[in-house]
Amino acid sequence: MEEKNMQKILNKQKEHFIKNGPPSYKLRIDRLERMKSLIMENRYKFVDALNEDFGVRSKNQSMITDAYTIVPTIEYCKKNLKKWMSPSKRKANFPFGLIGAKAQVQYEPVGTVGMISPWNFPVNLTFAPLASIFSAGNQVMHKPSEYTENTSNLLKELCDASYDEEEFATILGGPDVGSTFSSLKFDHLLYTGSGAVGKYIMKAAAENLVPVTLELGGKSPVIVSNSAESTTAAKRIMLGKTLNAGQICLAPDYVMVHSEKKDELVSDMKSAVAEYYPDIKHNDDYTSIVNEKHYDRLQSLLNDAKQKGAEIDEINPSNEDFSQQESFKIPPTLVMNPTEEMKIMQEEIFGPLLPIKEFTDIDDTVGYVNSKDRPLGLYYFGNNSEEENKVISRTSSGGVSVNDVIGHLQQEDLPFGGVGPSGSGRYKGEEGFKNFSNARAVYKQIGPRFDKLLSAIRPPYKGDIEKILKQIAK
Ligand code: NAD
């Protein structure tokens, strides 16, 4: 779509907002309910489109991640919306508060939010943030990813049928369209995707001083203590790593395991994969890599690690041959003894490869995490509260799951987002509502009866002004 047409939609949304004012509670609930119906009535179509886009995308897992798990997010917003929308009373300064001055925060919609989303969970990453954006009373212009063409086309068709263009408009296209889109004068811009593109987004938004929420990725570490219960830890880590074949922003990127636990954990990881996926090549529940470009990128990470001395341990329970295949499947692969020179320890993996490092001193592990970009997620497995507290309090990340991976994302009452290079801003929870609202400070001054009081700090200044200021500054 050309810039002038995108601009036309934006103008239409802005005019609609100015003419009608903030949407009522009832209209917001209605928008959320339409979203829920759209997802649930068309879930099979979404699941099929996703499968088509990926080559193989587990329909069962799509049903979980890109259909059913969005419903509690919507319901949570509906349940809390009235409370979030009501003005928050605050204290007016002494002494004016005592004689009638009033202060409150009104959470107002910002207007039109531009939303750019990625290919890995195209349905979830449209509607989960949209629940916060709609709750806050905003309109939306959405640009989905060009990689998942079928799903993006379906999203457009269904959203066009459920929403007026003034409420929600879908703009299809690739990076060129994305680049033009991000230069529009939105009231807020939400981008979910890689940090590399995130930099362009932030630059484009800066031209118009548009506030941004960036949902990025990074290398989310897993720390496995010698106090961890190995079988459970292995099952949870490998479930997270193989879901969507590791193409998850919160996927466990690498594991640091206490050397006393390493052999046991590795053996349990292999058993966990064999239990989940006794075979992989023709198993429709093991998702393929989205396209050849990403497949080649992952193979080059593996080759680089191999060349630089890593031991590659492919988990292939049925000894299948992956050299010839219709889709781009890569079995879960452990990369033992990785070094810092290997690319796999330098960039986000975003696939089913899992480097395993060893440690003996937790302080070194904390130091290692702190020497890297602050990640989106951080995972600690163990049963040692002192160690757990140290790991959490001496590192930083967007979120933390203890004795799990990715779990914090599924908590409706928790906000989701990154920190620094893994992102900024939040959606979900009350923080999500506030993220897309203008926390407007409203102050009502005292009436004329007490206006005389204000003359003490008005010119012409009589007497000792500092005496009065000292009273106020007490
Ligand atoms: P992608 O390639 O689909 O790109 C994301 C979006 O950016 C697409 O809509 C694309 O068209 C658009 N785009 C590309 N170039 C652009 C440009 N120059 N200007 C404007 N828009 C442009 O997705 P991706 O970046 O490959 O996604 C993978 C990354 O996303 C990973 O790093 C992952 O960790 C991250 N991610 C983060 C979250 C999160 O919630 N924090 C969720 C999913 C993925």
Short mmCIF file of C-alpha atoms in Angstrom, two decimals, residues 31-274:
data_model
loop_
_atom_site.label_atom_id
_atom_site.label_comp_id
_atom_site.label_asym_id
_atom_site.label_seq_id
_atom_site.Cartn_x
_atom_site.Cartn_y
_atom_site.Cartn_z
CA ARG A 31 -14.46 -4.66 20.55
CA LEU A 32 -12.91 -7.26 22.87
CA GLU A 33 -15.86 -9.60 22.39
CA ARG A 34 -15.70 -9.27 18.62
CA MET A 35 -12.02 -10.20 18.88
CA LYS A 36 -12.80 -13.31 20.88
CA SER A 37 -15.51 -14.41 18.42
CA LEU A 38 -13.21 -13.74 15.48
CA ILE A 39 -10.51 -15.98 16.96
CA MET A 40 -12.74 -18.80 18.17
CA GLU A 41 -15.01 -18.96 15.12
CA ASN A 42 -12.05 -19.04 12.76
CA ARG A 43 -9.53 -21.03 14.77
CA TYR A 44 -9.40 -23.91 12.30
CA LYS A 45 -8.77 -21.50 9.43
CA PHE A 46 -5.95 -19.84 11.39
CA VAL A 47 -4.39 -23.19 12.27
CA ASP A 48 -4.51 -24.29 8.60
CA ALA A 49 -3.08 -21.01 7.34
CA LEU A 50 -0.22 -21.24 9.85
CA ASN A 51 0.51 -24.79 8.76
CA GLU A 52 0.57 -23.67 5.13
CA ASP A 53 2.94 -20.79 5.93
CA PHE A 54 5.45 -22.87 7.90
CA GLY A 55 5.38 -26.00 5.73
CA VAL A 56 4.63 -27.93 8.92
CA ARG A 57 3.31 -26.14 11.97
CA SER A 58 1.88 -28.32 14.71
CA LYS A 59 -1.88 -27.80 14.52
CA ASN A 60 -2.24 -28.87 18.14
CA GLN A 61 0.34 -26.35 19.29
CA SER A 62 -1.15 -23.62 17.05
CA MET A 63 -4.50 -24.32 18.66
CA ILE A 64 -2.87 -23.63 22.04
CA THR A 65 -0.63 -20.69 21.19
CA ASP A 66 -2.57 -18.90 18.44
CA ALA A 67 -6.16 -19.55 19.52
CA TYR A 68 -7.09 -20.69 23.01
CA THR A 69 -4.41 -18.91 25.07
CA ILE A 70 -5.53 -15.52 23.74
CA VAL A 71 -9.00 -15.98 25.24
CA PRO A 72 -7.97 -15.66 28.92
CA THR A 73 -6.05 -12.50 27.98
CA ILE A 74 -9.22 -11.00 26.51
CA GLU A 75 -11.34 -12.17 29.45
CA TYR A 76 -8.86 -10.73 31.94
CA CYS A 77 -9.10 -7.34 30.23
CA LYS A 78 -12.90 -7.49 30.22
CA LYS A 79 -12.95 -8.34 33.91
CA ASN A 80 -10.67 -5.49 34.93
CA LEU A 81 -11.62 -2.83 32.41
CA LYS A 82 -14.04 -0.86 34.59
CA LYS A 83 -11.47 -0.59 37.38
CA TRP A 84 -8.69 0.43 34.98
CA MET A 85 -10.84 3.06 33.27
CA SER A 86 -11.97 4.78 36.45
CA PRO A 87 -10.02 7.92 37.36
CA SER A 88 -7.46 7.46 40.10
CA LYS A 89 -7.99 9.99 42.91
CA ARG A 90 -4.80 11.65 44.16
CA LYS A 91 -3.98 14.03 47.00
CA ALA A 92 -3.93 17.75 46.20
CA ASN A 93 -1.05 19.60 47.89
CA PHE A 94 -1.38 20.98 51.39
CA PRO A 95 -3.11 23.28 52.25
CA PHE A 96 -5.23 23.51 49.06
CA GLY A 97 -6.43 19.95 49.28
CA LEU A 98 -8.09 20.82 52.58
CA ILE A 99 -10.07 23.69 51.07
CA GLY A 100 -11.45 22.12 47.93
CA ALA A 101 -8.61 21.57 45.43
CA LYS A 102 -8.81 18.18 43.72
CA ALA A 103 -6.31 16.02 41.86
CA GLN A 104 -6.80 12.90 39.80
CA VAL A 105 -5.27 10.84 37.02
CA GLN A 106 -7.49 10.11 34.04
CA TYR A 107 -6.36 7.27 31.82
CA GLU A 108 -7.19 8.42 28.32
CA PRO A 109 -6.69 6.68 24.98
CA VAL A 110 -3.68 7.98 23.07
CA GLY A 111 -5.53 7.76 19.72
CA THR A 112 -4.20 5.55 16.91
CA VAL A 113 -1.61 2.90 17.67
CA GLY A 114 0.51 1.55 14.79
CA MET A 115 1.30 -2.14 15.32
CA ILE A 116 3.97 -4.07 13.39
CA SER A 117 4.04 -7.79 14.13
CA PRO A 118 6.29 -10.74 13.25
CA TRP A 119 5.81 -14.17 11.71
CA ASN A 120 6.51 -16.57 14.58
CA PHE A 121 3.13 -16.31 16.35
CA PRO A 122 1.26 -14.12 13.90
CA VAL A 123 -2.20 -14.55 15.44
CA ASN A 124 -1.20 -14.40 19.10
CA LEU A 125 1.13 -11.44 18.58
CA THR A 126 -1.68 -9.54 16.87
CA PHE A 127 -4.46 -10.15 19.37
CA ALA A 128 -2.65 -10.38 22.73
CA PRO A 129 -1.27 -6.81 22.48
CA LEU A 130 -4.51 -5.71 20.81
CA ALA A 131 -6.42 -6.66 23.97
CA SER A 132 -4.40 -4.05 25.91
CA ILE A 133 -4.60 -1.49 23.09
CA PHE A 134 -8.38 -1.83 22.67
CA SER A 135 -8.92 -1.83 26.45
CA ALA A 136 -7.15 1.51 26.59
CA GLY A 137 -9.66 2.78 23.99
CA ASN A 138 -7.39 3.19 20.99
CA GLN A 139 -7.77 2.58 17.27
CA VAL A 140 -5.22 0.47 15.47
CA MET A 141 -3.41 0.25 12.16
CA HIS A 142 -1.72 -3.13 11.85
CA LYS A 143 1.05 -4.36 9.60
CA PRO A 144 1.53 -8.14 9.89
CA SER A 145 4.58 -10.02 8.58
CA GLU A 146 5.04 -10.82 4.90
CA TYR A 147 6.66 -14.18 5.83
CA THR A 148 3.35 -15.70 6.87
CA GLU A 149 1.38 -14.59 3.84
CA ASN A 150 -1.64 -16.88 4.24
CA THR A 151 -2.12 -15.98 7.89
CA SER A 152 -1.65 -12.27 7.23
CA ASN A 153 -4.21 -12.35 4.37
CA LEU A 154 -6.65 -14.20 6.61
CA LEU A 155 -6.09 -11.71 9.43
CA LYS A 156 -6.91 -8.88 7.04
CA GLU A 157 -10.02 -10.56 5.67
CA LEU A 158 -11.42 -11.39 9.11
CA CYS A 159 -10.48 -8.14 10.82
CA ASP A 160 -11.96 -6.12 7.92
CA ALA A 161 -15.20 -8.04 8.41
CA SER A 162 -15.28 -7.55 12.19
CA TYR A 163 -14.09 -3.95 12.55
CA ASP A 164 -14.72 -0.65 10.81
CA GLU A 165 -11.64 0.89 9.28
CA GLU A 166 -11.83 3.60 11.94
CA GLU A 167 -11.35 0.92 14.62
CA PHE A 168 -8.83 -1.48 13.09
CA ALA A 169 -7.17 -1.46 9.68
CA THR A 170 -4.73 -4.01 8.27
CA ILE A 171 -1.95 -2.94 5.91
CA LEU A 172 -0.24 -5.78 4.07
CA GLY A 173 3.31 -5.67 2.76
CA GLY A 174 6.99 -6.32 3.42
CA PRO A 175 9.87 -4.26 4.79
CA ASP A 176 9.28 -1.38 2.31
CA VAL A 177 5.69 -1.01 3.44
CA GLY A 178 6.87 -1.51 7.06
CA SER A 179 9.41 1.26 6.66
CA THR A 180 6.81 3.72 5.29
CA PHE A 181 4.32 2.57 7.93
CA SER A 182 6.75 3.25 10.78
CA SER A 183 7.30 6.81 9.55
CA LEU A 184 3.61 7.73 9.97
CA LYS A 185 2.63 10.12 12.74
CA PHE A 186 0.92 7.60 15.00
CA ASP A 187 0.09 8.37 18.62
CA HIS A 188 2.05 5.26 19.65
CA LEU A 189 3.96 2.62 17.72
CA LEU A 190 4.23 -1.00 18.87
CA TYR A 191 6.84 -3.13 17.14
CA THR A 192 7.40 -6.84 17.79
CA GLY A 193 10.40 -8.36 16.03
CA SER A 194 14.16 -8.37 15.90
CA GLY A 195 16.30 -5.73 17.55
CA ALA A 196 18.03 -5.04 14.23
CA VAL A 197 14.77 -3.79 12.68
CA GLY A 198 13.78 -2.28 16.04
CA LYS A 199 16.54 0.29 15.56
CA TYR A 200 15.00 1.47 12.25
CA ILE A 201 11.60 1.63 13.88
CA MET A 202 12.87 3.77 16.74
CA LYS A 203 14.67 6.11 14.32
CA ALA A 204 11.57 6.49 12.13
CA ALA A 205 9.37 7.12 15.17
CA ALA A 206 11.86 9.65 16.56
CA GLU A 207 11.31 11.87 13.47
CA ASN A 208 7.75 12.50 14.68
CA LEU A 209 8.45 12.01 18.40
CA VAL A 210 6.09 9.04 18.36
CA PRO A 211 6.38 7.00 21.59
CA VAL A 212 7.33 3.38 20.98
CA THR A 213 6.84 0.02 22.62
CA LEU A 214 9.46 -2.43 21.40
CA GLU A 215 8.94 -6.15 21.94
CA LEU A 216 12.28 -7.60 20.88
CA GLY A 217 14.20 -10.78 21.58
CA GLY A 218 17.67 -11.79 22.65
CA LYS A 219 19.45 -14.66 24.32
CA SER A 220 17.34 -15.82 27.27
CA PRO A 221 19.54 -17.93 29.58
CA VAL A 222 18.59 -20.97 31.63
CA ILE A 223 20.50 -21.59 34.85
CA VAL A 224 20.24 -25.11 36.25
CA SER A 225 21.47 -25.40 39.82
CA ASN A 226 22.90 -28.54 41.39
CA SER A 227 19.80 -28.39 43.62
CA ALA A 228 17.47 -28.78 40.60
CA GLU A 229 15.33 -31.84 40.00
CA SER A 230 16.81 -32.90 36.70
CA THR A 231 13.96 -34.83 35.05
CA THR A 232 11.40 -32.08 35.57
CA ALA A 233 13.86 -29.36 34.54
CA ALA A 234 14.77 -31.26 31.35
CA LYS A 235 11.11 -31.82 30.43
CA ARG A 236 10.22 -28.17 30.87
CA ILE A 237 13.29 -26.82 29.10
CA MET A 238 12.87 -29.13 26.10
CA LEU A 239 9.15 -28.43 25.84
CA GLY A 240 9.96 -24.71 25.61
CA LYS A 241 12.81 -25.29 23.21
CA THR A 242 10.85 -27.50 20.80
CA LEU A 243 7.59 -25.52 20.86
CA ASN A 244 7.37 -23.87 17.42
CA ALA A 245 10.83 -25.46 16.88
CA GLY A 246 12.38 -22.86 19.14
CA GLN A 247 11.11 -19.96 17.05
CA ILE A 248 9.93 -18.10 20.14
CA CYS A 249 11.19 -14.80 21.46
CA LEU A 250 11.23 -16.32 24.98
CA ALA A 251 12.77 -19.66 23.97
CA PRO A 252 15.53 -20.88 26.28
CA ASP A 253 18.53 -19.76 24.22
CA TYR A 254 21.33 -21.48 26.12
CA VAL A 255 21.70 -23.50 29.31
CA MET A 256 24.24 -23.04 32.07
CA VAL A 257 24.17 -26.15 34.22
CA HIS A 258 26.11 -26.94 37.37
CA SER A 259 28.81 -29.45 36.40
CA GLU A 260 27.52 -31.93 38.99
CA LYS A 261 24.18 -32.04 37.14
CA LYS A 262 25.33 -31.84 33.54
CA ASP A 263 25.38 -35.50 32.52
CA GLU A 264 22.07 -36.22 34.22
CA LEU A 265 20.39 -33.17 32.66
CA VAL A 266 21.65 -33.95 29.14
CA SER A 267 20.46 -37.54 29.42
CA ASP A 268 17.06 -36.37 30.73
CA MET A 269 16.80 -33.83 27.88
CA LYS A 270 17.25 -36.62 25.35
CA SER A 271 14.60 -38.72 27.09
CA ALA A 272 12.21 -35.77 27.19
CA VAL A 273 12.55 -35.17 23.44
CA ALA A 274 12.12 -38.88 22.69
#
